[in-house]
Structure formats: structure tokens, C-alpha cells
C-alpha positions as a Python dict, from the first residue, in 0.01 Angstrom:
ca = {
    (1, 'X'): (0, 0, 0),
    (2, 'X'): (89, -347, -134),
    (3, 'X'): (277, -590, 83),
    (4, 'X'): (599, -676, -90),
    (5, 'X'): (821, -967, -6),
    (6, 'X'): (1079, -882, -269),
    (7, 'X'): (1090, -605, -523),
    (8, 'X'): (1241, -616, -868),
    (9, 'X'): (1296, -305, -1079),
    (10, 'X'): (1139, -319, -1423),
    (11, 'X'): (1375, -154, -1674),
    (12, 'X'): (1429, 219, -1610),
    (13, 'X'): (1073, 302, -1510),
    (14, 'X'): (953, 383, -1160),
    (15, 'X'): (758, 58, -1144),
    (16, 'X'): (832, -226, -906),
    (17, 'X'): (724, -582, -968),
    (18, 'X'): (533, -707, -664),
    (19, 'X'): (557, -1058, -519),
    (20, 'X'): (217, -1135, -672),
    (21, 'X'): (349, -1045, -1019),
    (22, 'X'): (176, -710, -1067),
    (23, 'X'): (363, -394, -1156),
    (24, 'X'): (332, -141, -878),
    (25, 'X'): (446, 216, -837),
    (26, 'X'): (783, 266, -679),
    (27, 'X'): (735, 279, -303),
    (28, 'X'): (933, 603, -280),
    (29, 'X'): (713, 767, -541),
    (30, 'X'): (399, 629, -377),
    (31, 'X'): (504, 749, -33),
    (32, 'X'): (577, 1101, -157),
    (33, 'X'): (240, 1107, -334),
    (34, 'X'): (71, 995, -11),
    (35, 'X'): (242, 1270, 186),
    (36, 'X'): (144, 1542, -60),
    (37, 'X'): (-216, 1426, -108),
    (38, 'X'): (-288, 1340, 253),
    (39, 'X'): (-479, 1634, 398),
    (40, 'X'): (-598, 1475, 721),
    (41, 'X'): (-463, 1577, 1061),
    (42, 'X'): (-232, 1276, 1089),
    (43, 'X'): (-35, 1102, 819),
    (44, 'X'): (-81, 752, 685),
    (45, 'X'): (267, 658, 805),
    (46, 'X'): (181, 743, 1166),
    (47, 'X'): (-123, 513, 1148),
    (48, 'X'): (84, 234, 996),
    (49, 'X'): (349, 272, 1269),
    (50, 'X'): (83, 253, 1542),
    (51, 'X'): (-74, -58, 1388),
    (52, 'X'): (266, -225, 1345),
    (53, 'X'): (352, -148, 1708),
    (54, 'X'): (22, -295, 1824),
    (55, 'X'): (82, -608, 1619),
    (56, 'X'): (438, -653, 1745),
    (57, 'X'): (349, -588, 2111),
    (58, 'X'): (43, -807, 2106),
    (59, 'X'): (44, -1119, 2320),
    (60, 'X'): (-119, -1391, 2116),
    (61, 'X'): (-384, -1580, 2310),
    (62, 'X'): (-384, -1953, 2365),
    (63, 'X'): (-592, -2135, 2105),
    (64, 'X'): (-941, -2215, 2224),
    (65, 'X'): (-1141, -2527, 2157),
    (66, 'X'): (-1343, -2532, 1837),
    (67, 'X'): (-1709, -2442, 1857),
    (68, 'X'): (-2015, -2577, 1682),
    (69, 'X'): (-2193, -2332, 1455),
    (70, 'X'): (-2564, -2285, 1385),
    (71, 'X'): (-2716, -2499, 1111),
    (72, 'X'): (-3044, -2325, 1035),
    (73, 'X'): (-3120, -1979, 904),
    (74, 'X'): (-3322, -1902, 1217),
    (75, 'X'): (-3025, -1980, 1441),
    (76, 'X'): (-2795, -1762, 1228),
    (77, 'X'): (-3050, -1481, 1238),
    (78, 'X'): (-3068, -1501, 1617),
    (79, 'X'): (-2688, -1496, 1641),
    (80, 'X'): (-2677, -1192, 1412),
    (81, 'X'): (-2933, -1009, 1625),
    (82, 'X'): (-2742, -1094, 1941),
    (83, 'X'): (-2414, -963, 1799),
    (84, 'X'): (-2577, -641, 1679),
    (85, 'X'): (-2717, -580, 2026),
    (86, 'X'): (-2406, -687, 2218),
    (87, 'X'): (-2149, -513, 1998),
    (88, 'X'): (-2311, -175, 1952),
    (89, 'X'): (-2045, 65, 1837),
    (90, 'X'): (-2141, 426, 1892),
    (91, 'X'): (-1801, 571, 1813),
    (92, 'X'): (-1531, 467, 1570),
    (93, 'X'): (-1258, 242, 1706),
    (94, 'X'): (-935, 430, 1766),
    (95, 'X'): (-607, 268, 1671),
    (96, 'X'): (-500, 274, 2038),
    (97, 'X'): (-807, 65, 2131),
    (98, 'X'): (-773, -179, 1843),
    (99, 'X'): (-640, -476, 2042),
    (100, 'X'): (-898, -446, 2319),
    (101, 'X'): (-1180, -407, 2066),
    (102, 'X'): (-1072, -716, 1875),
    (103, 'X'): (-1042, -914, 2198),
    (104, 'X'): (-1390, -803, 2308),
    (105, 'X'): (-1548, -897, 1974),
    (106, 'X'): (-1368, -1230, 1969),
    (107, 'X'): (-1482, -1315, 2322),
    (108, 'X'): (-1844, -1215, 2258),
    (109, 'X'): (-1868, -1427, 1943),
    (110, 'X'): (-1684, -1725, 2092),
    (111, 'X'): (-1885, -1724, 2414),
    (112, 'X'): (-2215, -1698, 2227),
    (113, 'X'): (-2143, -2004, 2015),
    (114, 'X'): (-2003, -2211, 2304),
    (115, 'X'): (-2297, -2127, 2531),
    (116, 'X'): (-2561, -2198, 2267),
    (117, 'X'): (-2409, -2473, 2051),
    (118, 'X'): (-2121, -2628, 2245),
    (119, 'X'): (-1775, -2742, 2147),
    (120, 'X'): (-1656, -2952, 1858),
    (121, 'X'): (-1531, -3290, 1967),
    (122, 'X'): (-1160, -3344, 1935),
    (123, 'X'): (-1025, -3495, 1618),
    (124, 'X'): (-983, -3873, 1617),
    (125, 'X'): (-639, -4021, 1665),
    (126, 'X'): (-454, -4124, 1352),
    (127, 'X'): (-423, -4466, 1511),
    (128, 'X'): (-804, -4504, 1517),
    (129, 'X'): (-840, -4377, 1163),
    (130, 'X'): (-581, -4625, 1033),
    (131, 'X'): (-731, -4910, 1236),
    (132, 'X'): (-1087, -4872, 1102),
    (133, 'X'): (-1053, -4698, 765),
    (134, 'X'): (-1066, -5011, 546),
    (135, 'X'): (-1328, -5203, 743),
    (136, 'X'): (-1661, -5291, 588),
    (137, 'X'): (-1996, -5213, 746),
    (138, 'X'): (-2021, -5571, 872),
    (139, 'X'): (-1672, -5556, 1027),
    (140, 'X'): (-1749, -5218, 1190),
    (141, 'X'): (-2069, -5358, 1344),
    (142, 'X'): (-1875, -5653, 1485),
    (143, 'X'): (-1599, -5426, 1620),
    (144, 'X'): (-1854, -5191, 1779),
    (145, 'X'): (-2029, -5481, 1950),
    (146, 'X'): (-1698, -5614, 2088),
    (147, 'X'): (-1593, -5266, 2207),
    (148, 'X'): (-1921, -5219, 2394),
    (149, 'X'): (-1902, -5561, 2557),
    (150, 'X'): (-1543, -5506, 2670),
    (151, 'X'): (-1610, -5157, 2810),
    (152, 'X'): (-1341, -5012, 2585),
    (153, 'X'): (-1240, -4647, 2560),
    (154, 'X'): (-1555, -4435, 2504),
    (155, 'X'): (-1369, -4223, 2252),
    (156, 'X'): (-1297, -4530, 2038),
    (157, 'X'): (-1659, -4649, 2068),
    (158, 'X'): (-1785, -4309, 1954),
    (159, 'X'): (-1542, -4306, 1663),
    (160, 'X'): (-1643, -4653, 1543),
    (161, 'X'): (-2014, -4573, 1581),
    (162, 'X'): (-1975, -4248, 1388),
    (163, 'X'): (-1773, -4420, 1114),
    (164, 'X'): (-2038, -4691, 1089),
    (165, 'X'): (-2319, -4433, 1062),
    (166, 'X'): (-2127, -4244, 793),
    (167, 'X'): (-2071, -4561, 589),
    (168, 'X'): (-2437, -4662, 623),
    (169, 'X'): (-2549, -4313, 522),
    (170, 'X'): (-2316, -4313, 219),
    (171, 'X'): (-2428, -4662, 118),
    (172, 'X'): (-2790, -4546, 93),
}
């Protein structure tokens, strides 16, 4: 069933113009068709209600640190094999177990990548970016030397060194 933010009737037909611009069947007509054609033991509307309840009751987790991802095909293949082994699903996931299944899968994937590849370093401060963005390679070398001699903030030293390496790499 399409997600509609606002519906607009198109002339006298039973069509509704969707938010995306497509003409869709009238939701009332579509829902009655679903009820008459649905021969399973439980209706589509019951499933939708359960999923909406799960989504509304769900406590959203705190954002985790970013992880580094594999870079080679061999590493991706190993990760794929690990996930297939670790997340063996013998039975279909029931709608009641949806939240716990998603949490389990998320944790398995996240923990695998953090254990094997580590975390992504935090993003540089806007202050550092603005301070060093217009400097030449020569100026960055001089700044890096001064930062190392003065025992400056290691985060700033890493940022300047990385910026210098990127500029040297791009220059070649």
C-alpha cells in the first residue's frame, strides 16, 4: 500500500494522486479489495497494526560510533561467511519478534566490524578545517613541524598530517 502524505481526488474517478505524483487506487477501494482477496488466516490490516505498534513502542537506541568497513573482496567474503553462520534463521521471523530480531542482527554486524576493523575516527572540528583549508603543502609542512615541536593537541597534529598527505597524493 503506498504511503501517502496528502491525497488529491482526480476528477470523479476512484483514483487518488499520491505524494510522489502517481495515480493510485482509492484507499477505500484498495482496502476492500484486500479484504476480499486475502485468503490467509490473518488479514493484512492486523499485520500492519502490529508493525505500527512495534514501531511506535520501540525505544530507539543511542547512536553508536562509526565503524571501519572491509576494503578487499576477501575481507567482505569472510564477513559474509561469518554473518551466514552467526545469523542462521531456521524459522521465519514472527511480527512479535521483529524488534528483537533486528536488534540481534544489528549487534552481530556492528560487533563484527568493530572487533575486526575498528572505529572510524571522529570528524575534524570545523575550526581545524577552516584554519588549514587554504594552506599550501609548504605551509602545512611548516605547521606540522611547529605542532610537533610544541607538543600540541594530537588530534590537530593528526588532522594536519592527514591533510598534508592528501594534498601530496592529489598533487601527484
